[in-house]
mmCIF file of C-alpha atoms and ligand atoms in Angstrom:
data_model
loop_
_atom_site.group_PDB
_atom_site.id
_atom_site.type_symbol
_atom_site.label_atom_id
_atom_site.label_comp_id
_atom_site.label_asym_id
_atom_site.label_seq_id
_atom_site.Cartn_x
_atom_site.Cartn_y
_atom_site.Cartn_z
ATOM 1 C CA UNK A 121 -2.922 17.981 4.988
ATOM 2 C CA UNK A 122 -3.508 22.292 4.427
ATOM 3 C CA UNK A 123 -2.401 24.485 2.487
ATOM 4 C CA UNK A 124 0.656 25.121 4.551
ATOM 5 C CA UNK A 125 1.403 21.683 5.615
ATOM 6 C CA UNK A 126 1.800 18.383 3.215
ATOM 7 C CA UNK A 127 1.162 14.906 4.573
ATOM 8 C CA UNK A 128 3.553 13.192 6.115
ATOM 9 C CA UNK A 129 4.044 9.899 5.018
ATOM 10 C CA UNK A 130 6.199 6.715 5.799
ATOM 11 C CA UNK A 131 6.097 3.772 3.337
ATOM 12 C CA UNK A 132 6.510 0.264 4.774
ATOM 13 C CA UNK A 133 8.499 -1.624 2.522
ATOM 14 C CA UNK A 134 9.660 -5.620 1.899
ATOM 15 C CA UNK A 135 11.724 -5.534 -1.516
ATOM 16 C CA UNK A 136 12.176 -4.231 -4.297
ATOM 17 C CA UNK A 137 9.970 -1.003 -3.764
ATOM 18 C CA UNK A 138 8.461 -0.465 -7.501
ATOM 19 C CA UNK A 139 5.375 1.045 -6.165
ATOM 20 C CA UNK A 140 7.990 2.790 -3.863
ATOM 21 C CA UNK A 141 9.607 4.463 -6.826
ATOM 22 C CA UNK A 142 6.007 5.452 -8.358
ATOM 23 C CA UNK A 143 5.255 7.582 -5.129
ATOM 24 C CA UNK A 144 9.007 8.836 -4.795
ATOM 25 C CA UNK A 145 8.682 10.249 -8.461
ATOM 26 C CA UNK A 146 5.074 12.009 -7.586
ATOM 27 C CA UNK A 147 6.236 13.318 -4.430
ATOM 28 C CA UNK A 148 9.423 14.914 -6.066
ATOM 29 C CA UNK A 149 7.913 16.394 -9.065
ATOM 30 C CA UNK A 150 5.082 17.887 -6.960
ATOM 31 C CA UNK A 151 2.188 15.826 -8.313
ATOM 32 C CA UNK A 152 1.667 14.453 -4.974
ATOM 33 C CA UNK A 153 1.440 16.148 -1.829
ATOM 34 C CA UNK A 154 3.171 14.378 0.308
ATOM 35 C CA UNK A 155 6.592 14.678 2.915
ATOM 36 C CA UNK A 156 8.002 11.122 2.340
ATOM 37 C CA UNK A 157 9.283 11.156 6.404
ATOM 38 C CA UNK A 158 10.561 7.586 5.820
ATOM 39 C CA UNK A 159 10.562 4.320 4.520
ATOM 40 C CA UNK A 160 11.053 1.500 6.543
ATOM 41 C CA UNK A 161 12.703 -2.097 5.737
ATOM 42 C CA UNK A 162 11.846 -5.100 7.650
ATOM 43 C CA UNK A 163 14.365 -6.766 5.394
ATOM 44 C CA UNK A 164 17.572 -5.663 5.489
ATOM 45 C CA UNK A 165 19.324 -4.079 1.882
ATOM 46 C CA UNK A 166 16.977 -4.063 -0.256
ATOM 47 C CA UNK A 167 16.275 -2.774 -3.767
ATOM 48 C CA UNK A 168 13.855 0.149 -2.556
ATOM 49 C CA UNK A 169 15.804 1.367 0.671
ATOM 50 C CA UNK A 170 18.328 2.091 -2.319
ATOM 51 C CA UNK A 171 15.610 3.874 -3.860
ATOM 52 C CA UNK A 172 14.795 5.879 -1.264
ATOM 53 C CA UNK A 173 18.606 6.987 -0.467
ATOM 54 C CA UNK A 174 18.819 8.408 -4.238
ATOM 55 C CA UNK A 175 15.817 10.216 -3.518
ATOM 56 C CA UNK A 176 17.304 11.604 -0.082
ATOM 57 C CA UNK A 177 14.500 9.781 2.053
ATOM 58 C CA UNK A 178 15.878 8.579 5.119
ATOM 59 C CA UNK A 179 15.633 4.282 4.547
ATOM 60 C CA UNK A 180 15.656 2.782 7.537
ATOM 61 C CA UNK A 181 16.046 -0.954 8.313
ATOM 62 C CA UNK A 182 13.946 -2.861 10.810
ATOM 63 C CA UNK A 183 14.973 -6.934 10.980
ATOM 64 C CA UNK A 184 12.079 -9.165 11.918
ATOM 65 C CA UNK A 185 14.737 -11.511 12.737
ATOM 66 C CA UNK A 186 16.335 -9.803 15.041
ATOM 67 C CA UNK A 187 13.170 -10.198 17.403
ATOM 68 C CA UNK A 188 11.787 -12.950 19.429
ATOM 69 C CA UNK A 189 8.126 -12.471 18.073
ATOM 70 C CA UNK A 190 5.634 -10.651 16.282
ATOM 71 C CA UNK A 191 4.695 -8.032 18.963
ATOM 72 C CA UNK A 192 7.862 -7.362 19.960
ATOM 73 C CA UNK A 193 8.860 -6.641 16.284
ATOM 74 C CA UNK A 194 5.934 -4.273 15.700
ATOM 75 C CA UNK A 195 6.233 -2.235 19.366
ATOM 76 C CA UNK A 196 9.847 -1.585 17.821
ATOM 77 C CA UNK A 197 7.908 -0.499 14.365
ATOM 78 C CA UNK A 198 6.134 1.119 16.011
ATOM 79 C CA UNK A 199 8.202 3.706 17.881
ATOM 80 C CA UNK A 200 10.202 3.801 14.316
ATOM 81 C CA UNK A 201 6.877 4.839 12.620
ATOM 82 C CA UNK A 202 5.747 6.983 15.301
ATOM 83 C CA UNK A 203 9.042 8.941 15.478
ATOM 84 C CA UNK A 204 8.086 10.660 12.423
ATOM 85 C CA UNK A 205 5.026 11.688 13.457
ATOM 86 C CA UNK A 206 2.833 10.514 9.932
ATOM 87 C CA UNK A 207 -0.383 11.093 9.031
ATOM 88 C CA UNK A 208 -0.574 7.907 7.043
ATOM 89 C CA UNK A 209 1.474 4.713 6.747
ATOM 90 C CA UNK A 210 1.250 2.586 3.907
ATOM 91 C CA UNK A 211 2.413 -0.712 3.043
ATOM 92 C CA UNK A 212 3.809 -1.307 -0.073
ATOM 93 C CA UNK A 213 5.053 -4.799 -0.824
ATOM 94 C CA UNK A 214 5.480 -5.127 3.089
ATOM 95 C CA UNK A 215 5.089 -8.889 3.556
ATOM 96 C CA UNK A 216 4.523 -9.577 7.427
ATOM 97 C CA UNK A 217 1.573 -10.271 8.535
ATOM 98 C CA UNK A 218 0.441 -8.065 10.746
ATOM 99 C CA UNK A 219 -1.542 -8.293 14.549
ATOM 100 C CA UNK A 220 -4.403 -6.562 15.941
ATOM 101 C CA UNK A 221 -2.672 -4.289 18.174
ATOM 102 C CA UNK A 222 -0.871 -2.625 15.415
ATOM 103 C CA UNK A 223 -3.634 -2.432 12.844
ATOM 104 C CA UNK A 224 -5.558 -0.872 15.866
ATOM 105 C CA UNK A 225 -3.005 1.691 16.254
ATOM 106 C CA UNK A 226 -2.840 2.715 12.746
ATOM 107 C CA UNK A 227 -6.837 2.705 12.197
ATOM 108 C CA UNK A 228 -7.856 4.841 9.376
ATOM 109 C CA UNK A 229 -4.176 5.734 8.530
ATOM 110 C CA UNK A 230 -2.775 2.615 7.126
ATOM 111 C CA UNK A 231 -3.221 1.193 3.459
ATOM 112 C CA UNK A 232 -2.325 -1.175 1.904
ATOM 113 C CA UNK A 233 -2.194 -2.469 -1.857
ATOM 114 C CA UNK A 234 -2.370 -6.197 -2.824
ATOM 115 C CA UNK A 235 -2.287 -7.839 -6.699
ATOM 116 C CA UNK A 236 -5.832 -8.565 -6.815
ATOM 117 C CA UNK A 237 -9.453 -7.632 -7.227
ATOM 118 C CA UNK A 238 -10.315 -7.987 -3.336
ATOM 119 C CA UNK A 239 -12.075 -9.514 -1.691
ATOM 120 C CA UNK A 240 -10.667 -12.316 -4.925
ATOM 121 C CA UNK A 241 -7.505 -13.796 -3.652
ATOM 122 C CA UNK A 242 -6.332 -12.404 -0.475
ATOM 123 C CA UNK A 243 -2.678 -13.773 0.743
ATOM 124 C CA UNK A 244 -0.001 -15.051 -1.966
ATOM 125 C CA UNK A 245 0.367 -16.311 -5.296
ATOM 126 C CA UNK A 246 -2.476 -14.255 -6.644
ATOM 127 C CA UNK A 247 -1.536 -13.821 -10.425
ATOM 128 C CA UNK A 248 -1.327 -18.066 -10.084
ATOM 129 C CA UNK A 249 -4.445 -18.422 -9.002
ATOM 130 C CA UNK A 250 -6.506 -15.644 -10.952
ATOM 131 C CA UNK A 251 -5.133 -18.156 -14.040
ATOM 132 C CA UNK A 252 -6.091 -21.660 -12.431
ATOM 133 C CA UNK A 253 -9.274 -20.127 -11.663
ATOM 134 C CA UNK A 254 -10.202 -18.989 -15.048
ATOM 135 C CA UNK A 255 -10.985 -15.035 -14.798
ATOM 136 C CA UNK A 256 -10.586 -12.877 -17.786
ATOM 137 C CA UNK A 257 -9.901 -9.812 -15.493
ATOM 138 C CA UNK A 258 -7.654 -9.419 -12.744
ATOM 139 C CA UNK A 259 -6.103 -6.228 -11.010
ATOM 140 C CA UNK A 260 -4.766 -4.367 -7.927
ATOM 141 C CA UNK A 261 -6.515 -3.393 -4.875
ATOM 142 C CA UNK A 262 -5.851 -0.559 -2.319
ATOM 143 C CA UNK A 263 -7.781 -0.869 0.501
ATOM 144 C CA UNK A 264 -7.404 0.265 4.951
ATOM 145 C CA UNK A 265 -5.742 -2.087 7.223
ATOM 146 C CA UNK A 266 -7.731 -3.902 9.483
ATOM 147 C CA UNK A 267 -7.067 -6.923 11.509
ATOM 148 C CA UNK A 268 -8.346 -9.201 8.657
ATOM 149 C CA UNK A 269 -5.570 -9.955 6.403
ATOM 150 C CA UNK A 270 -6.029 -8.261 3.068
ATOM 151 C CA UNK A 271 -9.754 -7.869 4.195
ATOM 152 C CA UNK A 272 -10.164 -4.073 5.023
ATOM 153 C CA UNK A 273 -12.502 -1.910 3.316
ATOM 154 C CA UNK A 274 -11.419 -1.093 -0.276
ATOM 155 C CA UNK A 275 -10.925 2.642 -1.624
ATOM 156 C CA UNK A 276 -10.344 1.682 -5.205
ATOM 157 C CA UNK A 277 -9.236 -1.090 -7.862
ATOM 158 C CA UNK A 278 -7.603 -0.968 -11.276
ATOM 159 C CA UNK A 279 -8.315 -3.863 -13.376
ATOM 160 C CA UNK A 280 -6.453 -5.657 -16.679
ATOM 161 C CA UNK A 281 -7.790 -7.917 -18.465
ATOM 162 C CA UNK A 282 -6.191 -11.322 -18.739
ATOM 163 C CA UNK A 283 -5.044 -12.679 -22.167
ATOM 164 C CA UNK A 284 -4.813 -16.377 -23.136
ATOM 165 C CA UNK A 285 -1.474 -16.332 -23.625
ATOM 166 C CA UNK A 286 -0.817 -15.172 -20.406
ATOM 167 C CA UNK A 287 1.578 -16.606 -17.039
ATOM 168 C CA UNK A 288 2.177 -15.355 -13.684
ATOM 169 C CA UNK A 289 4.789 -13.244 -14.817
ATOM 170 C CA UNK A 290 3.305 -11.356 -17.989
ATOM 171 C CA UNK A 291 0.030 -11.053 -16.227
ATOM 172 C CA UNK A 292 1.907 -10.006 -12.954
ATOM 173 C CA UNK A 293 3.586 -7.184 -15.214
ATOM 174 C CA UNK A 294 0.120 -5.442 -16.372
ATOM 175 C CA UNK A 295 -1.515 -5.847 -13.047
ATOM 176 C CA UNK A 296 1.943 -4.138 -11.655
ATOM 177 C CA UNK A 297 2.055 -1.097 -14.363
ATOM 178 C CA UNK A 298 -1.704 -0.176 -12.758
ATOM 179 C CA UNK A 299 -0.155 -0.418 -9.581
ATOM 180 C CA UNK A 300 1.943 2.315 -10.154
ATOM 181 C CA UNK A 301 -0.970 4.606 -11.231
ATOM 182 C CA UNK A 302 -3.459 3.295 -8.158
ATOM 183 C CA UNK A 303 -1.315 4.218 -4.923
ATOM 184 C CA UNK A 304 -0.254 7.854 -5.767
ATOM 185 C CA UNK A 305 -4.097 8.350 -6.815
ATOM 186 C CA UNK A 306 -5.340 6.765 -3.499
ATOM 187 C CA UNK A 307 -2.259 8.716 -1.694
ATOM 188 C CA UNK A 308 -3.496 11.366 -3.129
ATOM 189 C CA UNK A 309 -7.002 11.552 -2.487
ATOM 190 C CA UNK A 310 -6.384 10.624 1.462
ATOM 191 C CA UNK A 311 -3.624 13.812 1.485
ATOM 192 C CA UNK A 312 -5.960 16.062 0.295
ATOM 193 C CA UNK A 313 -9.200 14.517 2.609
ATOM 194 C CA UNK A 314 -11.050 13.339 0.398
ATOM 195 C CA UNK A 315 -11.034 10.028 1.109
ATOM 196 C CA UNK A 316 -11.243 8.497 4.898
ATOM 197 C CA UNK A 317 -12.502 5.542 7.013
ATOM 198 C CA UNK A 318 -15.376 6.352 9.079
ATOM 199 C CA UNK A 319 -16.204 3.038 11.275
ATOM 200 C CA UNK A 320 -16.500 0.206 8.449
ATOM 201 C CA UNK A 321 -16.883 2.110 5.433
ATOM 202 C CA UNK A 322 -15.047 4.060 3.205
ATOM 203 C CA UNK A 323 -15.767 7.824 2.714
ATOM 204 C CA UNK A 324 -15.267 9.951 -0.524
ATOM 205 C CA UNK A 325 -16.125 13.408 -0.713
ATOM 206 C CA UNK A 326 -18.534 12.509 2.403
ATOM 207 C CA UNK A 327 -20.350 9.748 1.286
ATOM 208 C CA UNK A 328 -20.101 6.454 1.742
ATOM 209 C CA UNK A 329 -18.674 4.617 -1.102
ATOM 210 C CA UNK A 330 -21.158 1.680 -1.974
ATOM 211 C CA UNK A 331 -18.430 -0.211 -4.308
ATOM 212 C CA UNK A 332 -15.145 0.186 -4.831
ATOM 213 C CA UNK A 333 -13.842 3.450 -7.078
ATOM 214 C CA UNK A 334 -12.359 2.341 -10.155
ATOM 215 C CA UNK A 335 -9.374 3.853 -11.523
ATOM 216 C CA UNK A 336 -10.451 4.098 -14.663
ATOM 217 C CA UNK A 337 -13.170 6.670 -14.014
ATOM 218 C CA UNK A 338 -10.632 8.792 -12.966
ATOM 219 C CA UNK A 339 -7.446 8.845 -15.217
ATOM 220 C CA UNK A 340 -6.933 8.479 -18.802
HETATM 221 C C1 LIG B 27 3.330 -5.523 -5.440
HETATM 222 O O1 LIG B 27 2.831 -6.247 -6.535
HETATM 223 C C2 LIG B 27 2.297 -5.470 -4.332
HETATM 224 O O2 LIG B 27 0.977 -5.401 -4.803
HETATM 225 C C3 LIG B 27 2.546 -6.786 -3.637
HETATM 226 O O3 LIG B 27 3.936 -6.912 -3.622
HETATM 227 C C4 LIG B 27 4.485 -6.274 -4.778
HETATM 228 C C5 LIG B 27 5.566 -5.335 -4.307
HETATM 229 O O4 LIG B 27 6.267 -4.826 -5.415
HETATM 230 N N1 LIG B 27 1.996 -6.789 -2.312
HETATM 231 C C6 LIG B 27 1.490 -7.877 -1.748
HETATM 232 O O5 LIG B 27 1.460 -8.962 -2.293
HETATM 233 C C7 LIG B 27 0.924 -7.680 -0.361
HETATM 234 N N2 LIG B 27 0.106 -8.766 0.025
HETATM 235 P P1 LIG B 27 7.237 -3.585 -5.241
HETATM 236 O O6 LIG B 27 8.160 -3.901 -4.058
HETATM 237 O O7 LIG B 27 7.982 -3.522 -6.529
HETATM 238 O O8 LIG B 27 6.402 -2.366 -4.967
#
Protein backbone atom coordinates (compact mmCIF):
# COMPACT_ATOMS: atom_id res chain seq x y z
CA UNK A 1 0.00 0.00 0.00
CA UNK A 2 3.68 2.38 0.14
CA UNK A 3 6.61 2.07 -0.93
CA UNK A 4 7.74 0.05 2.01
CA UNK A 5 4.73 -1.98 2.56
CA UNK A 6 2.74 -4.25 -0.22
CA UNK A 7 -0.94 -5.04 0.19
CA UNK A 8 -1.96 -7.64 1.99
CA UNK A 9 -4.29 -9.76 0.47
CA UNK A 10 -6.45 -12.95 1.20
CA UNK A 11 -8.30 -14.63 -1.71
CA UNK A 12 -11.62 -16.34 -0.92
CA UNK A 13 -11.80 -19.33 -2.83
CA UNK A 14 -14.63 -22.27 -3.85
CA UNK A 15 -12.72 -24.63 -6.44
CA UNK A 16 -10.57 -24.91 -8.67
CA UNK A 17 -8.79 -21.43 -8.18
CA UNK A 18 -7.79 -20.51 -12.01
CA UNK A 19 -8.10 -16.90 -11.35
CA UNK A 20 -6.25 -17.99 -8.10
CA UNK A 21 -3.26 -19.15 -10.09
CA UNK A 22 -3.36 -15.83 -12.37
CA UNK A 23 -2.78 -13.64 -9.15
CA UNK A 24 -0.31 -16.28 -7.51
CA UNK A 25 1.89 -16.00 -10.76
CA UNK A 26 1.74 -11.89 -10.64
CA UNK A 27 2.38 -11.76 -7.09
CA UNK A 28 5.51 -14.10 -7.40
CA UNK A 29 7.11 -12.63 -10.36
CA UNK A 30 6.66 -9.11 -8.91
CA UNK A 31 4.14 -7.76 -11.41
CA UNK A 32 1.74 -7.35 -8.70
CA UNK A 33 2.17 -5.83 -5.49
CA UNK A 34 0.67 -7.78 -3.33
CA UNK A 35 1.49 -10.17 0.16
CA UNK A 36 -0.87 -13.12 -0.66
CA UNK A 37 -1.56 -13.52 3.52
CA UNK A 38 -3.98 -16.36 2.65
CA UNK A 39 -6.43 -18.07 0.80
CA UNK A 40 -9.30 -19.44 2.29
CA UNK A 41 -11.53 -22.65 1.31
CA UNK A 42 -15.05 -22.94 2.27
CA UNK A 43 -14.83 -26.29 0.56
CA UNK A 44 -12.64 -28.57 1.79
CA UNK A 45 -9.49 -30.01 -0.78
CA UNK A 46 -9.75 -28.33 -3.46
CA UNK A 47 -7.85 -27.74 -6.70
CA UNK A 48 -6.63 -24.08 -5.70
CA UNK A 49 -5.78 -24.67 -1.87
CA UNK A 50 -3.25 -27.06 -3.81
CA UNK A 51 -2.31 -24.15 -5.69
CA UNK A 52 -1.67 -22.07 -3.10
CA UNK A 53 0.55 -24.75 -1.04
CA UNK A 54 3.00 -24.95 -4.24
CA UNK A 55 3.18 -21.38 -4.08
CA UNK A 56 3.93 -21.45 -0.16
CA UNK A 57 0.61 -19.46 0.68
CA UNK A 58 -0.82 -20.67 3.72
CA UNK A 59 -4.48 -22.52 2.28
CA UNK A 60 -6.67 -22.70 4.80
CA UNK A 61 -10.00 -24.60 4.91
CA UNK A 62 -13.23 -23.20 6.27
CA UNK A 63 -16.42 -25.92 5.94
CA UNK A 64 -19.78 -24.25 5.55
CA UNK A 65 -21.02 -27.50 6.63
CA UNK A 66 -19.60 -27.71 9.58
CA UNK A 67 -21.90 -24.72 10.81
CA UNK A 68 -25.44 -24.41 11.77
CA UNK A 69 -26.06 -21.23 9.54
CA UNK A 70 -24.92 -18.54 7.49
CA UNK A 71 -23.82 -16.06 10.24
CA UNK A 72 -22.29 -18.34 12.22
CA UNK A 73 -20.16 -19.53 9.20
CA UNK A 74 -19.08 -16.00 8.27
CA UNK A 75 -18.30 -14.69 12.19
CA UNK A 76 -15.85 -17.82 11.91
CA UNK A 77 -14.62 -16.24 8.32
CA UNK A 78 -14.41 -13.66 9.67
CA UNK A 79 -11.91 -13.96 12.52
CA UNK A 80 -9.97 -16.29 9.78
CA UNK A 81 -9.87 -13.21 7.43
CA UNK A 82 -9.25 -10.78 10.03
CA UNK A 83 -6.31 -12.73 11.53
CA UNK A 84 -4.27 -11.65 8.72
CA UNK A 85 -4.89 -8.33 9.01
CA UNK A 86 -5.71 -7.56 4.84
CA UNK A 87 -6.20 -4.65 3.18
CA UNK A 88 -8.45 -6.28 0.65
CA UNK A 89 -10.33 -9.57 0.34
CA UNK A 90 -11.41 -10.84 -2.80
CA UNK A 91 -13.56 -13.51 -3.92
CA UNK A 92 -12.59 -15.54 -6.55
CA UNK A 93 -14.91 -18.35 -7.58
CA UNK A 94 -16.20 -18.19 -3.85
CA UNK A 95 -19.77 -19.48 -4.25
CA UNK A 96 -21.75 -18.62 -0.92
CA UNK A 97 -23.85 -16.17 -0.87
CA UNK A 98 -23.04 -13.79 1.31
CA UNK A 99 -25.16 -11.50 4.25
CA UNK A 100 -25.20 -7.97 5.07
CA UNK A 101 -23.22 -8.06 8.11
CA UNK A 102 -20.24 -9.36 6.36
CA UNK A 103 -20.38 -7.30 3.19
CA UNK A 104 -20.69 -4.39 5.77
CA UNK A 105 -17.58 -5.38 7.37
CA UNK A 106 -15.57 -5.67 4.33
CA UNK A 107 -16.98 -2.28 2.66
CA UNK A 108 -14.68 -0.91 0.14
CA UNK A 109 -12.20 -3.86 0.58
CA UNK A 110 -13.94 -6.75 -0.94
CA UNK A 111 -14.24 -7.65 -4.78
CA UNK A 112 -15.48 -9.78 -6.44
CA UNK A 113 -15.42 -11.14 -10.18
CA UNK A 114 -18.44 -12.85 -11.86
CA UNK A 115 -18.67 -14.35 -15.79
CA UNK A 116 -20.65 -11.60 -17.07
CA UNK A 117 -21.14 -8.09 -18.31
CA UNK A 118 -22.96 -6.82 -14.99
CA UNK A 119 -25.47 -5.69 -14.25
CA UNK A 120 -26.38 -8.76 -17.42
CA UNK A 121 -26.81 -11.97 -15.60
CA UNK A 122 -26.10 -11.81 -12.01
CA UNK A 123 -26.22 -15.41 -10.08
CA UNK A 124 -25.46 -18.80 -12.10
CA UNK A 125 -25.41 -20.28 -15.36
CA UNK A 126 -24.33 -17.10 -17.04
CA UNK A 127 -22.45 -18.38 -20.23
CA UNK A 128 -26.15 -20.43 -20.68
CA UNK A 129 -28.01 -17.68 -20.63
CA UNK A 130 -25.82 -14.96 -22.51
CA UNK A 131 -26.54 -17.84 -25.50
CA UNK A 132 -30.44 -18.32 -24.95
CA UNK A 133 -30.59 -14.71 -24.85
CA UNK A 134 -28.95 -13.97 -28.07
CA UNK A 135 -25.90 -11.44 -27.29
CA UNK A 136 -22.97 -11.33 -29.56
CA UNK A 137 -20.72 -10.13 -26.62
CA UNK A 138 -20.33 -11.44 -23.32
CA UNK A 139 -17.47 -11.03 -20.62
CA UNK A 140 -16.25 -10.82 -16.98
CA UNK A 141 -17.01 -8.31 -14.44
CA UNK A 142 -15.06 -7.16 -11.30
CA UNK A 143 -16.94 -5.12 -9.27
CA UNK A 144 -17.14 -4.16 -4.77
CA UNK A 145 -19.22 -6.29 -2.62
CA UNK A 146 -22.26 -4.98 -1.43
CA UNK A 147 -25.23 -6.58 0.08
CA UNK A 148 -26.85 -7.00 -3.41
CA UNK A 149 -25.74 -10.16 -4.87
CA UNK A 150 -23.44 -9.57 -7.80
CA UNK A 151 -24.91 -5.94 -7.74
CA UNK A 152 -22.02 -3.71 -6.34
CA UNK A 153 -20.54 -0.98 -8.20
CA UNK A 154 -18.33 -2.18 -11.09
CA UNK A 155 -14.48 -1.15 -11.49
CA UNK A 156 -14.01 -2.72 -14.87
CA UNK A 157 -15.18 -5.41 -17.58
CA UNK A 158 -13.41 -7.38 -20.28
CA UNK A 159 -15.57 -8.44 -23.02
CA UNK A 160 -15.40 -11.46 -25.93
CA UNK A 161 -17.35 -11.63 -28.43
CA UNK A 162 -19.60 -14.62 -28.88
CA UNK A 163 -19.30 -16.84 -32.03
CA UNK A 164 -22.13 -18.90 -33.59
CA UNK A 165 -20.63 -21.88 -33.08
CA UNK A 166 -20.33 -21.36 -29.64
CA UNK A 167 -21.65 -23.52 -26.08
CA UNK A 168 -21.34 -22.89 -22.51
CA UNK A 169 -18.14 -24.40 -22.41
CA UNK A 170 -16.12 -22.80 -25.45
CA UNK A 171 -17.68 -19.50 -24.68
CA UNK A 172 -17.02 -20.09 -20.87
CA UNK A 173 -13.22 -20.66 -21.95
CA UNK A 174 -12.72 -17.04 -23.70
CA UNK A 175 -14.72 -15.22 -21.13
CA UNK A 176 -12.30 -17.22 -18.50
CA UNK A 177 -8.79 -16.41 -20.41
CA UNK A 178 -9.95 -12.42 -19.81
CA UNK A 179 -10.51 -13.33 -16.44
CA UNK A 180 -7.14 -14.02 -15.84
CA UNK A 181 -5.97 -10.62 -17.24
CA UNK A 182 -9.01 -8.51 -15.33
CA UNK A 183 -8.34 -9.40 -11.50
CA UNK A 184 -4.51 -8.82 -11.28
CA UNK A 185 -5.28 -5.42 -13.28
CA UNK A 186 -8.14 -4.48 -10.83
CA UNK A 187 -5.78 -5.96 -7.87
CA UNK A 188 -3.53 -3.93 -9.06
CA UNK A 189 -4.94 -0.67 -9.44
CA UNK A 190 -6.69 -0.94 -5.73
CA UNK A 191 -2.84 -1.90 -4.30
CA UNK A 192 -1.45 0.96 -5.65
CA UNK A 193 -4.76 3.49 -4.72
CA UNK A 194 -5.85 4.18 -7.55
CA UNK A 195 -8.93 2.78 -7.52
CA UNK A 196 -11.48 2.93 -4.33
CA UNK A 197 -15.18 3.05 -3.28
CA UNK A 198 -16.23 6.29 -2.02
CA UNK A 199 -20.10 5.89 -0.84
CA UNK A 200 -21.82 4.36 -4.13
CA UNK A 201 -19.41 5.04 -6.70
CA UNK A 202 -16.32 3.94 -7.88
CA UNK A 203 -13.19 6.19 -7.81
CA UNK A 204 -10.17 6.16 -10.29
CA UNK A 205 -7.45 8.45 -10.04
CA UNK A 206 -10.11 10.69 -7.99
CA UNK A 207 -12.89 10.82 -10.10
CA UNK A 208 -15.79 9.18 -10.24
CA UNK A 209 -15.97 6.61 -12.85
CA UNK A 210 -19.23 7.29 -14.96
CA UNK A 211 -19.10 3.64 -16.73
CA UNK A 212 -17.31 0.86 -16.19
CA UNK A 213 -13.28 0.81 -17.29
CA UNK A 214 -12.74 -1.52 -19.96
CA UNK A 215 -9.84 -3.68 -20.09
CA UNK A 216 -9.10 -3.17 -23.29
CA UNK A 217 -8.13 0.48 -22.97
CA UNK A 218 -5.61 -0.58 -20.84
CA UNK A 219 -3.63 -3.73 -22.02
CA UNK A 220 -2.67 -4.97 -25.31
C1 LIG B 1 -14.82 -17.98 -12.54
O1 LIG B 1 -15.32 -18.06 -13.85
C2 LIG B 1 -15.52 -16.86 -11.79
O2 LIG B 1 -15.84 -15.76 -12.60
C3 LIG B 1 -16.77 -17.56 -11.32
O3 LIG B 1 -16.34 -18.82 -10.93
C4 LIG B 1 -15.22 -19.21 -11.73
C5 LIG B 1 -14.12 -19.65 -10.80
O4 LIG B 1 -13.07 -20.22 -11.53
N1 LIG B 1 -17.39 -16.85 -10.24
C6 LIG B 1 -18.70 -16.80 -10.07
O5 LIG B 1 -19.49 -17.36 -10.80
C7 LIG B 1 -19.17 -15.97 -8.89
N2 LIG B 1 -20.56 -15.69 -8.98
P1 LIG B 1 -11.67 -20.47 -10.85
O6 LIG B 1 -11.93 -21.22 -9.54
O7 LIG B 1 -10.93 -21.32 -11.83
O8 LIG B 1 -11.02 -19.14 -10.60
Amino acid sequence: MTATRKCRLVVLISGRGSNLQAILDQAASGELPVDIVAVISNRPGVQGLERARQASVPALELDHKAFPDRPEFETALSKLIDRQYPDLVILAGFMRILTPGFTGHYRGRLLNIHPSLLPKFPGLHTHERALTAGDTEHGATIHFVTEELDGGPIIVQARVPVLPNDDPDTLAARVLAQEHRLYPQAIRWFAEGRVRLAGEQVEFDGQPLTAPLRLESFAG
